[in-house]
Amino acid sequence: MTRYRIQTPLGRAVGLGSAKSGFGHWWTERITAIALVLPAIWFAASLIAHTGTDYETFIHWLAKPINTVMMVLLLVTLFWHAALGLQVVIEDYVHSVAKIWALIVMRFACFALAAVGIIATLRIALGA
Amino acid sequence: MPRTNAFIVRASDQVPKHPLLKRFPVPRNFGVTPGSRIERGRTWAAPAGAVRTKAFEIYRYDPDGDDNPRLDTFEVDLDACGPMVLDVLIWIKNNVDPTLTFRRSCREGICGSCAMNIDGTNWLACTRYIEETGAPAQIYPLANMRIIKDLVPDLTHVLAQYEMIEPWLQTTTPAPDRERLQAPEDRAKLDGYYECILCFCCTSGCPSHWWNGDRFLGPAALLQAWRWLTDSRDEAAGERLDLLEDPFRLYRCHTILNCTRTCPKGLNPGKAIAEIKKMIVDRQS
């Protein structure tokens, strides 16, 4: 059973007051969503187009500057958007000290995945 | 009533082409603390000689006893009572079980007292026709509120959240000697918002308010906040937006639109919240 602090209803509703922020997060989530439209379509179409190609041809295709740029843009936007969206999910559903840890781990994971993807793409592009 | 497949719902009179489930398909009492599990209650037979009867399953909870909440079944004589669900409740209270407890006042959809969950949808008992309900009709109190007794929810917190948005005209300019003037087109901007009767059907139906109701203001308070933000006579828009701009107070709204689907006055709290977000965009860029 939840025990409530002895507090006025208004005091409970006001809580710690307004953070006076939140617009940036919400707005960036929308902007990255719009930014994802083109790279996502490009990525899906490219995958379908390459269903029959072998490894060498695909690597050669990815090393073309336009494709490298699109891939890096896709990775940046995708994981940026994912981090913002997952933050909302965690804030919605996690209500314990685990929340802070979940947010930290989630962010690290998104940054790490973006870094892995970008470095792999660049290594292919630069022939390393 | 227009039948629609629309993704964006604009008012509660848009009936979905494919009706939603009456309740989410999990076992009854799933994840509910032992003291709140709903048990089968007793059945009250229809009075002798009743011709047209209909069963109503009604949530009962008595705070004075140690018993769990229960679902009582009442066989109602439809020829003896009026056409609305509220008439059924009054008929039961007068003729069957005087301990049945519920709020009601105006019986014409303007006071907002008799908001309850009827067949899985929050609505006013006084504006829901009996013939629109299923067999048996199921009546629960508003969800996600502490229950005081039977169909009476504790609205203390949601009313405090309403108080928090300071729902009154605020000006720095000294009050004029005459009435405050407002152009007809500015007055029209309040249409669809001033009609809110604070029944809290929307806030009770909002999943974001279920999970984060301690911090998220909920659709009813936010619709009221927009009603004052968009009032051309009010001078406190900046302070009001400062108060609202918060990851939880405002931005916990994920446009689920349960609020708009359930509003018994046909208002659109989802749009009001979107308008607040747009106003903050205007302020920032």
PDB file of N, CA, C and O in Angstrom, chain A residues 3-68:
ATOM      1  N   ARG A   3       1.984   4.778   0.930  1.00  0.00           N
ATOM      2  CA  ARG A   3       1.734   5.753   1.983  1.00  0.00           C
ATOM      3  C   ARG A   3       2.041   7.135   1.445  1.00  0.00           C
ATOM      4  O   ARG A   3       3.095   7.364   0.870  1.00  0.00           O
ATOM      5  N   TYR A   4       1.113   8.051   1.619  1.00  0.00           N
ATOM      6  CA  TYR A   4       1.315   9.394   1.103  1.00  0.00           C
ATOM      7  C   TYR A   4       1.885  10.299   2.186  1.00  0.00           C
ATOM      8  O   TYR A   4       1.589  10.139   3.358  1.00  0.00           O
ATOM      9  N   ARG A   5       2.720  11.230   1.768  1.00  0.00           N
ATOM     10  CA  ARG A   5       3.174  12.244   2.712  1.00  0.00           C
ATOM     11  C   ARG A   5       1.993  13.116   3.075  1.00  0.00           C
ATOM     12  O   ARG A   5       1.069  13.306   2.291  1.00  0.00           O
ATOM     13  N   ILE A   6       2.008  13.641   4.292  1.00  0.00           N
ATOM     14  CA  ILE A   6       0.961  14.585   4.660  1.00  0.00           C
ATOM     15  C   ILE A   6       1.287  15.898   3.968  1.00  0.00           C
ATOM     16  O   ILE A   6       2.275  16.553   4.284  1.00  0.00           O
ATOM     17  N   GLN A   7       0.490  16.239   2.987  1.00  0.00           N
ATOM     18  CA  GLN A   7       0.792  17.354   2.100  1.00  0.00           C
ATOM     19  C   GLN A   7      -0.529  17.856   1.532  1.00  0.00           C
ATOM     20  O   GLN A   7      -1.466  17.068   1.357  1.00  0.00           O
ATOM     21  N   THR A   8      -0.624  19.155   1.247  1.00  0.00           N
ATOM     22  CA  THR A   8      -1.865  19.647   0.650  1.00  0.00           C
ATOM     23  C   THR A   8      -1.988  19.109  -0.770  1.00  0.00           C
ATOM     24  O   THR A   8      -0.978  18.831  -1.422  1.00  0.00           O
ATOM     25  N   PRO A   9      -3.228  18.970  -1.268  1.00  0.00           N
ATOM     26  CA  PRO A   9      -3.398  18.488  -2.652  1.00  0.00           C
ATOM     27  C   PRO A   9      -2.652  19.363  -3.659  1.00  0.00           C
ATOM     28  O   PRO A   9      -2.035  18.848  -4.586  1.00  0.00           O
ATOM     29  N   LEU A  10      -2.695  20.689  -3.448  1.00  0.00           N
ATOM     30  CA  LEU A  10      -2.008  21.573  -4.394  1.00  0.00           C
ATOM     31  C   LEU A  10      -0.492  21.370  -4.317  1.00  0.00           C
ATOM     32  O   LEU A  10       0.190  21.324  -5.335  1.00  0.00           O
ATOM     33  N   GLY A  11       0.019  21.219  -3.088  1.00  0.00           N
ATOM     34  CA  GLY A  11       1.450  20.972  -2.915  1.00  0.00           C
ATOM     35  C   GLY A  11       1.889  19.715  -3.636  1.00  0.00           C
ATOM     36  O   GLY A  11       2.939  19.682  -4.275  1.00  0.00           O
ATOM     37  N   ARG A  12       1.045  18.681  -3.570  1.00  0.00           N
ATOM     38  CA  ARG A  12       1.366  17.420  -4.247  1.00  0.00           C
ATOM     39  C   ARG A  12       1.322  17.600  -5.758  1.00  0.00           C
ATOM     40  O   ARG A  12       2.171  17.084  -6.474  1.00  0.00           O
ATOM     41  N   ALA A  13       0.318  18.360  -6.237  1.00  0.00           N
ATOM     42  CA  ALA A  13       0.182  18.544  -7.681  1.00  0.00           C
ATOM     43  C   ALA A  13       1.336  19.381  -8.236  1.00  0.00           C
ATOM     44  O   ALA A  13       1.855  19.099  -9.316  1.00  0.00           O
ATOM     45  N   VAL A  14       1.745  20.424  -7.493  1.00  0.00           N
ATOM     46  CA  VAL A  14       2.834  21.297  -7.963  1.00  0.00           C
ATOM     47  C   VAL A  14       4.155  20.542  -7.949  1.00  0.00           C
ATOM     48  O   VAL A  14       4.975  20.684  -8.859  1.00  0.00           O
ATOM     49  N   GLY A  15       4.372  19.700  -6.944  1.00  0.00           N
ATOM     50  CA  GLY A  15       5.599  18.906  -6.869  1.00  0.00           C
ATOM     51  C   GLY A  15       6.821  19.785  -6.861  1.00  0.00           C
ATOM     52  O   GLY A  15       6.908  20.730  -6.072  1.00  0.00           O
ATOM     53  N   LEU A  16       7.775  19.515  -7.735  1.00  0.00           N
ATOM     54  CA  LEU A  16       9.012  20.290  -7.770  1.00  0.00           C
ATOM     55  C   LEU A  16       8.909  21.468  -8.730  1.00  0.00           C
ATOM     56  O   LEU A  16       9.911  22.101  -9.041  1.00  0.00           O
ATOM     57  N   GLY A  17       7.709  21.743  -9.224  1.00  0.00           N
ATOM     58  CA  GLY A  17       7.525  22.883 -10.112  1.00  0.00           C
ATOM     59  C   GLY A  17       7.865  22.543 -11.555  1.00  0.00           C
ATOM     60  O   GLY A  17       8.203  21.404 -11.874  1.00  0.00           O
ATOM     61  N   SER A  18       7.764  23.551 -12.408  1.00  0.00           N
ATOM     62  CA  SER A  18       8.008  23.340 -13.831  1.00  0.00           C
ATOM     63  C   SER A  18       9.500  23.331 -14.119  1.00  0.00           C
ATOM     64  O   SER A  18      10.246  24.149 -13.590  1.00  0.00           O
ATOM     65  N   ALA A  19       9.938  22.403 -14.988  1.00  0.00           N
ATOM     66  CA  ALA A  19      11.347  22.366 -15.391  1.00  0.00           C
ATOM     67  C   ALA A  19      11.652  23.496 -16.369  1.00  0.00           C
ATOM     68  O   ALA A  19      12.815  23.774 -16.660  1.00  0.00           O
ATOM     69  N   LYS A  20      10.614  24.154 -16.897  1.00  0.00           N
ATOM     70  CA  LYS A  20      10.744  25.219 -17.892  1.00  0.00           C
ATOM     71  C   LYS A  20      11.592  24.791 -19.092  1.00  0.00           C
ATOM     72  O   LYS A  20      12.297  25.582 -19.701  1.00  0.00           O
ATOM     73  N   SER A  21      11.579  23.505 -19.380  1.00  0.00           N
ATOM     74  CA  SER A  21      12.225  22.994 -20.585  1.00  0.00           C
ATOM     75  C   SER A  21      11.434  21.780 -21.041  1.00  0.00           C
ATOM     76  O   SER A  21      10.451  21.405 -20.408  1.00  0.00           O
ATOM     77  N   GLY A  22      11.892  21.136 -22.093  1.00  0.00           N
ATOM     78  CA  GLY A  22      11.143  20.007 -22.613  1.00  0.00           C
ATOM     79  C   GLY A  22      10.787  20.266 -24.063  1.00  0.00           C
ATOM     80  O   GLY A  22      10.595  19.342 -24.850  1.00  0.00           O
ATOM     81  N   PHE A  23      10.757  21.563 -24.438  1.00  0.00           N
ATOM     82  CA  PHE A  23      10.480  21.911 -25.823  1.00  0.00           C
ATOM     83  C   PHE A  23      11.569  21.364 -26.736  1.00  0.00           C
ATOM     84  O   PHE A  23      11.276  20.767 -27.777  1.00  0.00           O
ATOM     85  N   GLY A  24      12.837  21.539 -26.346  1.00  0.00           N
ATOM     86  CA  GLY A  24      13.957  21.120 -27.184  1.00  0.00           C
ATOM     87  C   GLY A  24      13.899  19.641 -27.514  1.00  0.00           C
ATOM     88  O   GLY A  24      14.047  19.237 -28.675  1.00  0.00           O
ATOM     89  N   HIS A  25      13.643  18.845 -26.484  1.00  0.00           N
ATOM     90  CA  HIS A  25      13.564  17.397 -26.674  1.00  0.00           C
ATOM     91  C   HIS A  25      12.438  17.042 -27.637  1.00  0.00           C
ATOM     92  O   HIS A  25      12.621  16.305 -28.594  1.00  0.00           O
ATOM     93  N   TRP A  26      11.268  17.611 -27.366  1.00  0.00           N
ATOM     94  CA  TRP A  26      10.080  17.313 -28.174  1.00  0.00           C
ATOM     95  C   TRP A  26      10.276  17.746 -29.623  1.00  0.00           C
ATOM     96  O   TRP A  26       9.975  17.025 -30.561  1.00  0.00           O
ATOM     97  N   TRP A  27      10.834  18.945 -29.811  1.00  0.00           N
ATOM     98  CA  TRP A  27      11.021  19.505 -31.147  1.00  0.00           C
ATOM     99  C   TRP A  27      12.068  18.707 -31.914  1.00  0.00           C
ATOM    100  O   TRP A  27      11.876  18.356 -33.084  1.00  0.00           O
ATOM    101  N   THR A  28      13.199  18.366 -31.247  1.00  0.00           N
ATOM    102  CA  THR A  28      14.261  17.612 -31.915  1.00  0.00           C
ATOM    103  C   THR A  28      13.766  16.231 -32.334  1.00  0.00           C
ATOM    104  O   THR A  28      14.135  15.716 -33.390  1.00  0.00           O
ATOM    105  N   GLU A  29      12.896  15.642 -31.500  1.00  0.00           N
ATOM    106  CA  GLU A  29      12.346  14.334 -31.850  1.00  0.00           C
ATOM    107  C   GLU A  29      11.560  14.428 -33.158  1.00  0.00           C
ATOM    108  O   GLU A  29      11.661  13.550 -34.018  1.00  0.00           O
ATOM    109  N   ARG A  30      10.787  15.507 -33.314  1.00  0.00           N
ATOM    110  CA  ARG A  30      10.025  15.683 -34.554  1.00  0.00           C
ATOM    111  C   ARG A  30      10.938  15.968 -35.742  1.00  0.00           C
ATOM    112  O   ARG A  30      10.722  15.437 -36.838  1.00  0.00           O
ATOM    113  N   ILE A  31      11.936  16.835 -35.535  1.00  0.00           N
ATOM    114  CA  ILE A  31      12.839  17.188 -36.633  1.00  0.00           C
ATOM    115  C   ILE A  31      13.596  15.947 -37.112  1.00  0.00           C
ATOM    116  O   ILE A  31      13.716  15.698 -38.312  1.00  0.00           O
ATOM    117  N   THR A  32      14.121  15.142 -36.159  1.00  0.00           N
ATOM    118  CA  THR A  32      14.859  13.950 -36.576  1.00  0.00           C
ATOM    119  C   THR A  32      13.933  12.955 -37.276  1.00  0.00           C
ATOM    120  O   THR A  32      14.365  12.215 -38.153  1.00  0.00           O
ATOM    121  N   ALA A  33      12.648  12.930 -36.877  1.00  0.00           N
ATOM    122  CA  ALA A  33      11.700  12.039 -37.541  1.00  0.00           C
ATOM    123  C   ALA A  33      11.549  12.429 -39.005  1.00  0.00           C
ATOM    124  O   ALA A  33      11.579  11.579 -39.908  1.00  0.00           O
ATOM    125  N   ILE A  34      11.406  13.752 -39.250  1.00  0.00           N
ATOM    126  CA  ILE A  34      11.286  14.226 -40.633  1.00  0.00           C
ATOM    127  C   ILE A  34      12.584  13.937 -41.391  1.00  0.00           C
ATOM    128  O   ILE A  34      12.578  13.487 -42.536  1.00  0.00           O
ATOM    129  N   ALA A  35      13.714  14.178 -40.708  1.00  0.00           N
ATOM    130  CA  ALA A  35      15.007  13.971 -41.343  1.00  0.00           C
ATOM    131  C   ALA A  35      15.228  12.504 -41.709  1.00  0.00           C
ATOM    132  O   ALA A  35      16.012  12.196 -42.604  1.00  0.00           O
ATOM    133  N   LEU A  36      14.533  11.604 -41.020  1.00  0.00           N
ATOM    134  CA  LEU A  36      14.725  10.169 -41.266  1.00  0.00           C
ATOM    135  C   LEU A  36      13.995   9.681 -42.513  1.00  0.00           C
ATOM    136  O   LEU A  36      14.345   8.626 -43.050  1.00  0.00           O
ATOM    137  N   VAL A  37      12.996  10.440 -42.963  1.00  0.00           N
ATOM    138  CA  VAL A  37      12.138   9.932 -44.035  1.00  0.00           C
ATOM    139  C   VAL A  37      12.957   9.535 -45.259  1.00  0.00           C
ATOM    140  O   VAL A  37      12.912   8.384 -45.718  1.00  0.00           O
ATOM    141  N   LEU A  38      13.770  10.481 -45.762  1.00  0.00           N
ATOM    142  CA  LEU A  38      14.522  10.232 -46.994  1.00  0.00           C
ATOM    143  C   LEU A  38      15.559   9.120 -46.817  1.00  0.00           C
ATOM    144  O   LEU A  38      15.556   8.145 -47.593  1.00  0.00           O
ATOM    145  N   PRO A  39      16.460   9.193 -45.815  1.00  0.00           N
ATOM    146  CA  PRO A  39      17.448   8.123 -45.641  1.00  0.00           C
ATOM    147  C   PRO A  39      16.806   6.756 -45.426  1.00  0.00           C
ATOM    148  O   PRO A  39      17.331   5.738 -45.895  1.00  0.00           O
ATOM    149  N   ALA A  40      15.639   6.712 -44.736  1.00  0.00           N
ATOM    150  CA  ALA A  40      14.999   5.422 -44.462  1.00  0.00           C
ATOM    151  C   ALA A  40      14.490   4.795 -45.754  1.00  0.00           C
ATOM    152  O   ALA A  40      14.673   3.590 -45.990  1.00  0.00           O
ATOM    153  N   ILE A  41      13.859   5.637 -46.601  1.00  0.00           N
ATOM    154  CA  ILE A  41      13.373   5.123 -47.888  1.00  0.00           C
ATOM    155  C   ILE A  41      14.558   4.666 -48.744  1.00  0.00           C
ATOM    156  O   ILE A  41      14.541   3.585 -49.347  1.00  0.00           O
ATOM    157  N   TRP A  42      15.605   5.502 -48.773  1.00  0.00           N
ATOM    158  CA  TRP A  42      16.813   5.147 -49.529  1.00  0.00           C
ATOM    159  C   TRP A  42      17.384   3.816 -49.052  1.00  0.00           C
ATOM    160  O   TRP A  42      17.743   2.953 -49.852  1.00  0.00           O
ATOM    161  N   PHE A  43      17.438   3.631 -47.739  1.00  0.00           N
ATOM    162  CA  PHE A  43      18.027   2.426 -47.166  1.00  0.00           C
ATOM    163  C   PHE A  43      17.193   1.187 -47.520  1.00  0.00           C
ATOM    164  O   PHE A  43      17.735   0.168 -47.981  1.00  0.00           O
ATOM    165  N   ALA A  44      15.881   1.300 -47.358  1.00  0.00           N
ATOM    166  CA  ALA A  44      15.004   0.159 -47.672  1.00  0.00           C
ATOM    167  C   ALA A  44      15.096  -0.185 -49.153  1.00  0.00           C
ATOM    168  O   ALA A  44      15.254  -1.366 -49.528  1.00  0.00           O
ATOM    169  N   ALA A  45      15.043   0.833 -50.010  1.00  0.00           N
ATOM    170  CA  ALA A  45      15.106   0.606 -51.452  1.00  0.00           C
ATOM    171  C   ALA A  45      16.443  -0.031 -51.834  1.00  0.00           C
ATOM    172  O   ALA A  45      16.494  -0.967 -52.656  1.00  0.00           O
ATOM    173  N   SER A  46      17.530   0.440 -51.217  1.00  0.00           N
ATOM    174  CA  SER A  46      18.858  -0.090 -51.536  1.00  0.00           C
ATOM    175  C   SER A  46      18.975  -1.547 -51.120  1.00  0.00           C
ATOM    176  O   SER A  46      19.542  -2.368 -51.857  1.00  0.00           O
ATOM    177  N   LEU A  47      18.440  -1.870 -49.958  1.00  0.00           N
ATOM    178  CA  LEU A  47      18.505  -3.257 -49.492  1.00  0.00           C
ATOM    179  C   LEU A  47      17.773  -4.178 -50.459  1.00  0.00           C
ATOM    180  O   LEU A  47      18.256  -5.247 -50.820  1.00  0.00           O
ATOM    181  N   ILE A  48      16.585  -3.720 -50.891  1.00  0.00           N
ATOM    182  CA  ILE A  48      15.796  -4.535 -51.813  1.00  0.00           C
ATOM    183  C   ILE A  48      16.561  -4.696 -53.130  1.00  0.00           C
ATOM    184  O   ILE A  48      16.648  -5.793 -53.699  1.00  0.00           O
ATOM    185  N   ALA A  49      17.169  -3.596 -53.598  1.00  0.00           N
ATOM    186  CA  ALA A  49      17.893  -3.623 -54.863  1.00  0.00           C
ATOM    187  C   ALA A  49      19.099  -4.560 -54.795  1.00  0.00           C
ATOM    188  O   ALA A  49      19.573  -5.056 -55.817  1.00  0.00           O
ATOM    189  N   HIS A  50      19.614  -4.786 -53.602  1.00  0.00           N
ATOM    190  CA  HIS A  50      20.840  -5.579 -53.466  1.00  0.00           C
ATOM    191  C   HIS A  50      20.581  -6.991 -52.961  1.00  0.00           C
ATOM    192  O   HIS A  50      21.513  -7.663 -52.521  1.00  0.00           O
ATOM    193  N   THR A  51      19.344  -7.461 -53.052  1.00  0.00           N
ATOM    194  CA  THR A  51      19.049  -8.795 -52.515  1.00  0.00           C
ATOM    195  C   THR A  51      19.889  -9.866 -53.216  1.00  0.00           C
ATOM    196  O   THR A  51      20.282 -10.852 -52.599  1.00  0.00           O
ATOM    197  N   GLY A  52      20.171  -9.667 -54.515  1.00  0.00           N
ATOM    198  CA  GLY A  52      20.888 -10.721 -55.233  1.00  0.00           C
ATOM    199  C   GLY A  52      22.398 -10.493 -55.344  1.00  0.00           C
ATOM    200  O   GLY A  52      23.111 -11.358 -55.857  1.00  0.00           O
ATOM    201  N   THR A  53      22.905  -9.368 -54.887  1.00  0.00           N
ATOM    202  CA  THR A  53      24.327  -9.053 -55.119  1.00  0.00           C
ATOM    203  C   THR A  53      25.238  -9.754 -54.108  1.00  0.00           C
ATOM    204  O   THR A  53      24.821 -10.070 -52.999  1.00  0.00           O
ATOM    205  N   ASP A  54      26.459  -9.947 -54.513  1.00  0.00           N
ATOM    206  CA  ASP A  54      27.421 -10.579 -53.610  1.00  0.00           C
ATOM    207  C   ASP A  54      28.117  -9.524 -52.760  1.00  0.00           C
ATOM    208  O   ASP A  54      27.922  -8.322 -52.932  1.00  0.00           O
ATOM    209  N   TYR A  55      28.946  -9.988 -51.844  1.00  0.00           N
ATOM    210  CA  TYR A  55      29.609  -9.127 -50.868  1.00  0.00           C
ATOM    211  C   TYR A  55      30.450  -8.033 -51.542  1.00  0.00           C
ATOM    212  O   TYR A  55      30.326  -6.852 -51.213  1.00  0.00           O
ATOM    213  N   GLU A  56      31.288  -8.427 -52.521  1.00  0.00           N
ATOM    214  CA  GLU A  56      32.204  -7.481 -53.170  1.00  0.00           C
ATOM    215  C   GLU A  56      31.448  -6.332 -53.833  1.00  0.00           C
ATOM    216  O   GLU A  56      31.797  -5.163 -53.671  1.00  0.00           O
ATOM    217  N   THR A  57      30.374  -6.666 -54.555  1.00  0.00           N
ATOM    218  CA  THR A  57      29.591  -5.640 -55.251  1.00  0.00           C
ATOM    219  C   THR A  57      28.973  -4.677 -54.251  1.00  0.00           C
ATOM    220  O   THR A  57      28.964  -3.463 -54.460  1.00  0.00           O
ATOM    221  N   PHE A  58      28.469  -5.236 -53.146  1.00  0.00           N
ATOM    222  CA  PHE A  58      27.795  -4.404 -52.150  1.00  0.00           C
ATOM    223  C   PHE A  58      28.793  -3.441 -51.501  1.00  0.00           C
ATOM    224  O   PHE A  58      28.517  -2.247 -51.345  1.00  0.00           O
ATOM    225  N   ILE A  59      29.987  -3.948 -51.156  1.00  0.00           N
ATOM    226  CA  ILE A  59      31.028  -3.104 -50.556  1.00  0.00           C
ATOM    227  C   ILE A  59      31.411  -1.994 -51.526  1.00  0.00           C
ATOM    228  O   ILE A  59      31.549  -0.823 -51.144  1.00  0.00           O
ATOM    229  N   HIS A  60      31.555  -2.352 -52.800  1.00  0.00           N
ATOM    230  CA  HIS A  60      31.910  -1.382 -53.835  1.00  0.00           C
ATOM    231  C   HIS A  60      30.835  -0.283 -53.924  1.00  0.00           C
ATOM    232  O   HIS A  60      31.136   0.905 -54.029  1.00  0.00           O
ATOM    233  N   TRP A  61      29.571  -0.726 -53.823  1.00  0.00           N
ATOM    234  CA  TRP A  61      28.431   0.217 -53.899  1.00  0.00           C
ATOM    235  C   TRP A  61      28.458   1.165 -52.694  1.00  0.00           C
ATOM    236  O   TRP A  61      28.308   2.374 -52.826  1.00  0.00           O
ATOM    237  N   LEU A  62      28.718   0.614 -51.521  1.00  0.00           N
ATOM    238  CA  LEU A  62      28.695   1.435 -50.300  1.00  0.00           C
ATOM    239  C   LEU A  62      29.839   2.436 -50.284  1.00  0.00           C
ATOM    240  O   LEU A  62      29.733   3.513 -49.695  1.00  0.00           O
ATOM    241  N   ALA A  63      30.947   2.097 -50.954  1.00  0.00           N
ATOM    242  CA  ALA A  63      32.129   2.971 -50.952  1.00  0.00           C
ATOM    243  C   ALA A  63      31.945   4.195 -51.840  1.00  0.00           C
ATOM    244  O   ALA A  63      32.730   5.138 -51.781  1.00  0.00           O
ATOM    245  N   LYS A  64      30.891   4.193 -52.679  1.00  0.00           N
ATOM    246  CA  LYS A  64      30.614   5.395 -53.492  1.00  0.00           C
ATOM    247  C   LYS A  64      30.254   6.546 -52.554  1.00  0.00           C
ATOM    248  O   LYS A  64      29.479   6.355 -51.606  1.00  0.00           O
ATOM    249  N   PRO A  65      30.798   7.752 -52.795  1.00  0.00           N
ATOM    250  CA  PRO A  65      30.601   8.878 -51.858  1.00  0.00           C
ATOM    251  C   PRO A  65      29.138   9.122 -51.497  1.00  0.00           C
ATOM    252  O   PRO A  65      28.803   9.281 -50.329  1.00  0.00           O
ATOM    253  N   ILE A  66      28.230   9.107 -52.489  1.00  0.00           N
ATOM    254  CA  ILE A  66      26.829   9.416 -52.202  1.00  0.00           C
ATOM    255  C   ILE A  66      26.241   8.409 -51.218  1.00  0.00           C
ATOM    256  O   ILE A  66      25.531   8.759 -50.267  1.00  0.00           O
ATOM    257  N   ASN A  67      26.586   7.132 -51.414  1.00  0.00           N
ATOM    258  CA  ASN A  67      26.041   6.101 -50.529  1.00  0.00           C
ATOM    259  C   ASN A  67      26.656   6.176 -49.135  1.00  0.00           C
ATOM    260  O   ASN A  67      25.972   5.950 -48.130  1.00  0.00           O
ATOM    261  N   THR A  68      27.968   6.475 -49.082  1.00  0.00           N
ATOM    262  CA  THR A  68      28.621   6.630 -47.781  1.00  0.00           C
ATOM    263  C   THR A  68      27.973   7.767 -46.999  1.00  0.00           C
ATOM    264  O   THR A  68      27.652   7.616 -45.816  1.00  0.00           O
TER     265      THR A  68
END
